[in-house]
Coordinates of C-alpha atoms and ligand atoms in Angstrom, one line a residue:
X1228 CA 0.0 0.0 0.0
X1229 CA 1.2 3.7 -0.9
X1230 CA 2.5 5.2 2.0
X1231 CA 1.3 8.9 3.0
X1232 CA 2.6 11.7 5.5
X1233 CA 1.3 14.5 6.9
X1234 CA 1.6 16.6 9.7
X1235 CA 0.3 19.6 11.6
X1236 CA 1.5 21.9 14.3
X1237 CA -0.3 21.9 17.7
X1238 CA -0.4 25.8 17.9
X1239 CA -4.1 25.7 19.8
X1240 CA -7.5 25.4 18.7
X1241 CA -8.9 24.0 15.3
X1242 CA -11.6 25.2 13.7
X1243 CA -14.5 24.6 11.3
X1244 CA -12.0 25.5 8.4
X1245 CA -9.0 23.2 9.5
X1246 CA -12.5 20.3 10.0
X1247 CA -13.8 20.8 6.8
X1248 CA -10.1 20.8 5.2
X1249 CA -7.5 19.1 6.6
X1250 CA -8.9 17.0 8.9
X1251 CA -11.8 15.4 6.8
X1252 CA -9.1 14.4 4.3
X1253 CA -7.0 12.6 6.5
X1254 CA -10.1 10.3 7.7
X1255 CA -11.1 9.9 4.3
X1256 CA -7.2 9.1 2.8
X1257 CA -7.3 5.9 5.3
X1258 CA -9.2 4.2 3.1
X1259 CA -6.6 4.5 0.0
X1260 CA -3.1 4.6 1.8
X1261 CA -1.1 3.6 4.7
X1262 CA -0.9 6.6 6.4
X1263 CA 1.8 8.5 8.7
X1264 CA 0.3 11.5 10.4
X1265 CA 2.4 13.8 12.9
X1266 CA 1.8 16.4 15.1
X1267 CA 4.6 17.9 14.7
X1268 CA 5.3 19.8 17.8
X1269 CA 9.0 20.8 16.4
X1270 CA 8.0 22.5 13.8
X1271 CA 5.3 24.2 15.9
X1272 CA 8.9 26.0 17.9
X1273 CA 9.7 28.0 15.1
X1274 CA 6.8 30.5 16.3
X1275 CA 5.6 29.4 19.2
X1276 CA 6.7 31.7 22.2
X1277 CA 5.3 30.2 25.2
X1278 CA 5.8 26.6 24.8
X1279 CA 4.0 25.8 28.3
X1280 CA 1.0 25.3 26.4
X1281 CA 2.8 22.2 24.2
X1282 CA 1.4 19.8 26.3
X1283 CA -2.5 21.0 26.0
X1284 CA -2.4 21.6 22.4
X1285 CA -0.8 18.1 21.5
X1286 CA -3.4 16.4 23.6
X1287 CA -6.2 18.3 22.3
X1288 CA -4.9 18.1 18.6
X1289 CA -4.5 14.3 19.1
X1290 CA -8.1 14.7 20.6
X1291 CA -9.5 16.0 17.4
X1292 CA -8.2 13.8 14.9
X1293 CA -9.6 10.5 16.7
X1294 CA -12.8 12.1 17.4
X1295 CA -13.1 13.1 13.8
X1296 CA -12.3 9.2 12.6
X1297 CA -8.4 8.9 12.4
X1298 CA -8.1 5.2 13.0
X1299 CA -5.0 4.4 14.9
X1300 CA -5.4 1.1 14.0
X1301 CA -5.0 1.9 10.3
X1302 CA -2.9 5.0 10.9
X1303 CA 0.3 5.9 12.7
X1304 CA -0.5 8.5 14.7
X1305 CA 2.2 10.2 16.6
X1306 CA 4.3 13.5 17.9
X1307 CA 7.2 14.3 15.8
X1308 CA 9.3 14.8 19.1
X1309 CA 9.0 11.4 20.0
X1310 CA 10.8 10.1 17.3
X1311 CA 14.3 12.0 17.4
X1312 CA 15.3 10.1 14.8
X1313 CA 13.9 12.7 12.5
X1314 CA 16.2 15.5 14.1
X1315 CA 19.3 13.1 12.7
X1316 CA 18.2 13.4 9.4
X1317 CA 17.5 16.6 9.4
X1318 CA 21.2 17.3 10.4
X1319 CA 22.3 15.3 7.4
X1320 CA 19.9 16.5 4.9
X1321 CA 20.9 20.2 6.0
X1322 CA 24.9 19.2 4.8
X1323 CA 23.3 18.9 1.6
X1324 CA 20.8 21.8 1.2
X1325 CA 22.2 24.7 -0.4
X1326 CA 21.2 27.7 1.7
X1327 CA 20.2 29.9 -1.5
X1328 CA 17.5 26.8 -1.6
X1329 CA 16.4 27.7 1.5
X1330 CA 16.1 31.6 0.9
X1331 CA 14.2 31.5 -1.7
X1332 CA 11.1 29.6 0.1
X1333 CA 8.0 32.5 0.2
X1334 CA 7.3 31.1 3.7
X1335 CA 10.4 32.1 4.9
X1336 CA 10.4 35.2 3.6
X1337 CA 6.5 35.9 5.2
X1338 CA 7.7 34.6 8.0
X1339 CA 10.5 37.1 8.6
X1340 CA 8.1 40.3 8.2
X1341 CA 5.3 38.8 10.5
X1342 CA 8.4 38.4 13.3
X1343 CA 11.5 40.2 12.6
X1344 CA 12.3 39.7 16.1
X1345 CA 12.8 36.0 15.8
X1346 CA 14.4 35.0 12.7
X1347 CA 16.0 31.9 13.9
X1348 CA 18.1 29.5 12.4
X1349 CA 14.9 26.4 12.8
X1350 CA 12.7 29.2 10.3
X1351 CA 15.4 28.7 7.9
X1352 CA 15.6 24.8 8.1
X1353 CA 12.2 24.8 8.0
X1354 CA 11.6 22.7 4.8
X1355 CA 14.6 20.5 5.9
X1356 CA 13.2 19.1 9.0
X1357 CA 10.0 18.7 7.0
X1358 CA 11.7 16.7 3.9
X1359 CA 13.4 14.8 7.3
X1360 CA 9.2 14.3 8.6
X1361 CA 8.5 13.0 5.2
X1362 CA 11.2 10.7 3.9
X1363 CA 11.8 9.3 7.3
X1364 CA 8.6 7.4 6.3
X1365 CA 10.1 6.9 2.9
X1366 CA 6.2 8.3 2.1
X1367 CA 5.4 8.6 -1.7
X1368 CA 2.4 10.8 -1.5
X1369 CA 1.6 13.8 0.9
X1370 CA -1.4 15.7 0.5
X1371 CA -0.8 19.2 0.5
X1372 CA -3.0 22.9 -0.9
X1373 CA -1.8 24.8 -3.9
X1374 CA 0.1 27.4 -1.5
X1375 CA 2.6 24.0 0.0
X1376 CA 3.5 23.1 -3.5
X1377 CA 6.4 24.6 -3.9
X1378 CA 7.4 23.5 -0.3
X1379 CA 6.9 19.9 -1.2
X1380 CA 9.1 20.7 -4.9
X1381 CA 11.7 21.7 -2.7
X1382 CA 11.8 18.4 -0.7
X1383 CA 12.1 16.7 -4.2
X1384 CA 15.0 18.8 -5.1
X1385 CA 16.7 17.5 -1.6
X1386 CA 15.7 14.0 -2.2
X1387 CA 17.1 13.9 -5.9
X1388 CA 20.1 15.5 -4.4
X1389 CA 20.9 13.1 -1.4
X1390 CA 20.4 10.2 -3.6
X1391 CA 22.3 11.7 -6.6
X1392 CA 24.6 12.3 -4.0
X1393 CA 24.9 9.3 -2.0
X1394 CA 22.7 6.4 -3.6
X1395 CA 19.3 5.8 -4.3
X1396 CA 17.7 6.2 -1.0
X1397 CA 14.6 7.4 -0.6
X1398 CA 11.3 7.5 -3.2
X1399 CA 10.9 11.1 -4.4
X1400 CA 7.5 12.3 -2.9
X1401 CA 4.8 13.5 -4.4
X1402 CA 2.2 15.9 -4.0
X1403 CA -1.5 14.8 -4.1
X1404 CA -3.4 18.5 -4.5
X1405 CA -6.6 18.6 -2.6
X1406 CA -8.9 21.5 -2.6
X1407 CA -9.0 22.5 0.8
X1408 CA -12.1 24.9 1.0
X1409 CA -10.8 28.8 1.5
X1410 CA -13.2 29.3 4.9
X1411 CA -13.8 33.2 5.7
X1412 CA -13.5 34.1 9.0
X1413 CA -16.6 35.5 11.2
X1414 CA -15.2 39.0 10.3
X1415 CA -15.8 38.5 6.8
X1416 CA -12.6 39.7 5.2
X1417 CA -10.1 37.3 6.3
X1418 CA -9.5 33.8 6.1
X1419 CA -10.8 32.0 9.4
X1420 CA -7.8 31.7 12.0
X1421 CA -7.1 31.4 15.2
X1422 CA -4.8 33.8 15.9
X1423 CA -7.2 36.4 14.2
X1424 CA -9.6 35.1 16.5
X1425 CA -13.0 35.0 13.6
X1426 CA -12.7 31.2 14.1
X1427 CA -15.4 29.0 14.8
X1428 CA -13.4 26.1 17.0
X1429 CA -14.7 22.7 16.5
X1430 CA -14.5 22.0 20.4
X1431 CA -16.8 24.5 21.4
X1432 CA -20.3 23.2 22.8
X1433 CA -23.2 23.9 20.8
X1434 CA -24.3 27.0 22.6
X1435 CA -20.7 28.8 22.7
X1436 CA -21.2 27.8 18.7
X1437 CA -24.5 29.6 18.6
X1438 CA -23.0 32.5 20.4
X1439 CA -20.1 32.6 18.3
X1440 CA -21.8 32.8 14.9
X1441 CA -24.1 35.2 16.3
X1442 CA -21.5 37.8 16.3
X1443 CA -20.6 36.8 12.6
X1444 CA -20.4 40.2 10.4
X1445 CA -23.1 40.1 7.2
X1446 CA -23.8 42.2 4.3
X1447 CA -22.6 45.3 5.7
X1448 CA -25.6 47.5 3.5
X1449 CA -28.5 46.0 5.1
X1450 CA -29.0 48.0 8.3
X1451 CA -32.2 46.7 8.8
X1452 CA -34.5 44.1 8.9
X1453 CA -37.1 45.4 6.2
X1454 CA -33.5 46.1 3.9
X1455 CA -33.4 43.6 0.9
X1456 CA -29.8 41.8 1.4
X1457 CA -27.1 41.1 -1.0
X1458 CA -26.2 36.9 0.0
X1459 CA -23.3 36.8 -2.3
X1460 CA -21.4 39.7 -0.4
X1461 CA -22.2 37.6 3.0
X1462 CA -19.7 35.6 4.8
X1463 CA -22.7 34.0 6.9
X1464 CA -24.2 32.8 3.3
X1465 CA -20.7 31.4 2.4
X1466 CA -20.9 29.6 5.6
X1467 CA -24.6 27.9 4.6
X1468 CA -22.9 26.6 1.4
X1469 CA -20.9 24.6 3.3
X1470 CA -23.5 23.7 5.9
X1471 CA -27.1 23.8 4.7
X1472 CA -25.7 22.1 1.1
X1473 CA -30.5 22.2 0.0
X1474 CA -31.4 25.7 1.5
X1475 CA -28.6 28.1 -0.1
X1476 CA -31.2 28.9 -2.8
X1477 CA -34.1 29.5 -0.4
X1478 CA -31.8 31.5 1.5
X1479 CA -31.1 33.8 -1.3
X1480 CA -34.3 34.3 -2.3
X1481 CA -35.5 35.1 0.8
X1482 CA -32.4 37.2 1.6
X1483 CA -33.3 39.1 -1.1
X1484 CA -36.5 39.6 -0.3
X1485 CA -36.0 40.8 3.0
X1486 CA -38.2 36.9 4.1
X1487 CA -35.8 36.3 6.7
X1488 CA -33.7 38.6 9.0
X1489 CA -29.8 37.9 9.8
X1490 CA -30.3 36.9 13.3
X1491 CA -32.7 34.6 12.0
X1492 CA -30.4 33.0 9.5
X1493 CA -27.2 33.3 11.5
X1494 CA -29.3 30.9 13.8
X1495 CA -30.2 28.9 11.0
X1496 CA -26.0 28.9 10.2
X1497 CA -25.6 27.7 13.8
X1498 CA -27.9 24.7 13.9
X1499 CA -26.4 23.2 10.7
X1500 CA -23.0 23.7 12.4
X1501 CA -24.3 22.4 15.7
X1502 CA -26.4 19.4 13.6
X1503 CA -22.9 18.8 11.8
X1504 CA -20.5 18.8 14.5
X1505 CA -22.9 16.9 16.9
X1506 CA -21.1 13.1 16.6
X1507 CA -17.8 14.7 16.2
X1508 CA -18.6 16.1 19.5
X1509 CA -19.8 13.3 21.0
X1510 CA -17.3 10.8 19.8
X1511 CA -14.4 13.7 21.2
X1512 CA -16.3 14.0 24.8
X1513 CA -16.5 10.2 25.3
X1514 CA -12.5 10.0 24.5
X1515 CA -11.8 13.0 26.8
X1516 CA -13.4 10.8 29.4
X1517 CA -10.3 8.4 29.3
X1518 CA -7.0 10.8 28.8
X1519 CA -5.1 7.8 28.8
X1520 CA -6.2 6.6 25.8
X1521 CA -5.1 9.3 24.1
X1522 CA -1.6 8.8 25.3
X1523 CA -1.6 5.1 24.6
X1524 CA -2.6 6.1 20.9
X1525 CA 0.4 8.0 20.7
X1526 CA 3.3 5.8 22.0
X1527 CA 1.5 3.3 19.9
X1528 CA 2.1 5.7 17.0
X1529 CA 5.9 6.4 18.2
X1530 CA 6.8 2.7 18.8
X1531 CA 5.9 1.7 15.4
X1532 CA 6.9 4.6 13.7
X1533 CA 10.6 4.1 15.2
X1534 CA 10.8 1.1 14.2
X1535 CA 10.8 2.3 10.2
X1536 CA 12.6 5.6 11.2
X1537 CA 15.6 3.5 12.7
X1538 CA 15.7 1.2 9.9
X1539 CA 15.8 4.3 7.3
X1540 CA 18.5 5.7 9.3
X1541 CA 20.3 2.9 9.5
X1542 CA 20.4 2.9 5.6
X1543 CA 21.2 6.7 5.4
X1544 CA 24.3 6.3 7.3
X1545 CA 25.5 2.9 5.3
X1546 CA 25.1 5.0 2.3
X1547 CA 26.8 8.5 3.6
X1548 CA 29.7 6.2 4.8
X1549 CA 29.1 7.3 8.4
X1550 CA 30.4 4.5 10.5
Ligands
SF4_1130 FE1 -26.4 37.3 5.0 FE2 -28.4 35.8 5.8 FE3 -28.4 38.4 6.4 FE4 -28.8 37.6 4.0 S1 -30.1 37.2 5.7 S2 -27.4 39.2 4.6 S3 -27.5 35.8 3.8 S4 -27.0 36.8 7.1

């Protein structure tokens, strides 16, 4: 069976958007592939200030994805710290990686405007420890949005290097695109985020949901109730696409005809959220009841992915000559 990797950084919360995207595809890419995911709570130090909070995020990440229908049974779920193996090949892959490579990478160079205070050295290697997180695995496919593409490009360029380099090695990975959904946040102009804080977080009960859509900003000409309204300049309309799939039309037209008010239809917005969410919910309150589940699941995860990361670097080394 293919193998696939993936990771993401426990930096707090997920939301609607990271449900509907990410996580949805990872249940459903269990049923095609042999899948590696990683929460990859290395990665998450390049801009992560107060790393107290580690602990809680990881748990509540891991939470999430088993709650949602990550099978550890299928999968191996576990935290990229767990398996310094990774950190090894990182610091052999980074002998190798030209640094103009490196410079070039648009995330790097966001990265340094958002904090010019902390350009460290791990922002830089960035792409190197996450070629490391993949070929580790010796995975063939990892799913990944247009914007990661020329991340994962990059890791081929490393991969044909090392094994140009060395000897064939490790199976260049590719890139299966999937359309994540572009979610707008509550405030209507950006894209949903937690650290903008216009998220809608998936571990909220229903009524901090119902609260939290409530506060949603709509089509900012209608200043009344009697005001016709314009759906197709309203985030809260966007947000029905995705979770009342047979009403958007009604919606419109009643929109339009001034039928039905925004509290009203925010409401609406919140019950198909609520309605949506509901055996997530369930599923993630029943595992919260045993915490140590959650922990078993991941030194599962670590045990078993050790056991291919120490035989891929046992390989690596043979073939740099390291002795
Ligand atoms: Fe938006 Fe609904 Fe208000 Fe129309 S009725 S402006 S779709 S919130």
């Amino acid at each position: 069976m293919t193998r696939v990797f993936s990771g993401a950084r426990p930096t707090g919360r997920q939301h609607i958007g990271n449900y509907l995207g990410a996580i949805q595809n990872y249940v459903k890419l269990q049923a095609e592939y042999e899948c590696v995911y990683s929460i990859v709570d290395v990665h998450a130090l390049t801009t992560l200030d107060d790393t107290r909070k580690l602990p809680e995020y990881t748990y509540e990440l891991a939470l999430d994805w088993l709650a949602a229908g990550i099978d550890p049974k299928k999968s191996i779920v576990f935290v990229q710290s767990h398996v310094p193996e990774v950190m090894e090949l990182s610091t052999y892959l980074g002998m190798i990686t030209p640094l103009s490579w490196l410079l070039r990478v648009p995330t790097f160079k966001e990265k340094v405007k958002q904090q010019p205070e902390n350009v460290n050295y791990g922002l830089v290697g960035y792409p190197v420890l996450m070629t490391s997180d993949i070929i580790l695995y010796k995975a063939e496919v990892v799913p990944v949005g247009e914007d990661q593409v020329p991340h994962l490009e990059l890791a081929r360029e490393i991969v044909r290097r090392f094994n140009t380099l060395y000897a064939p090695t490790f199976p260049e990975p590719k890139a299966k695109l999937t359309d994540f959904p572009l979610i707008v946040g509550l405030d209507g102009k950006n894209k949903m985020s937690k650290s903008l804080d216009n998220d809608i977080p998936i571990s909220f009960s229903a009524e901090e949901t119902t609260k939290r859509v409530m506060t949603a900003v709509t089509d900012p000409a209608r200043q009344f109730r009697k005001d016709p309204g314009h759906p197709d300049v309203c985030n809260v309309y966007r947000l029905h696409r995705y979770f009342s799939p047979g009403e958007t039309d009604s919606i419109a037209e009643r929109c339009r005809g001034a039928q039905i008010g925004c509290v009203e239809c925010k409401r609406l917005l919140a019950e198909r959220i609520n309605a949506l969410l509901s055996p997530f919910r369930e599923k993630r309150a029943a595992i919260a009841t045993n915490p140590d589940y959650v922990k078993e699941v991941l030194a599962d995860g670590a045990e078993r992915a050790r056991v291919i990361a120490r035989e891929t670097l046992r390989e690596v080394r043979h073939n740099m000559h390291l002795t």
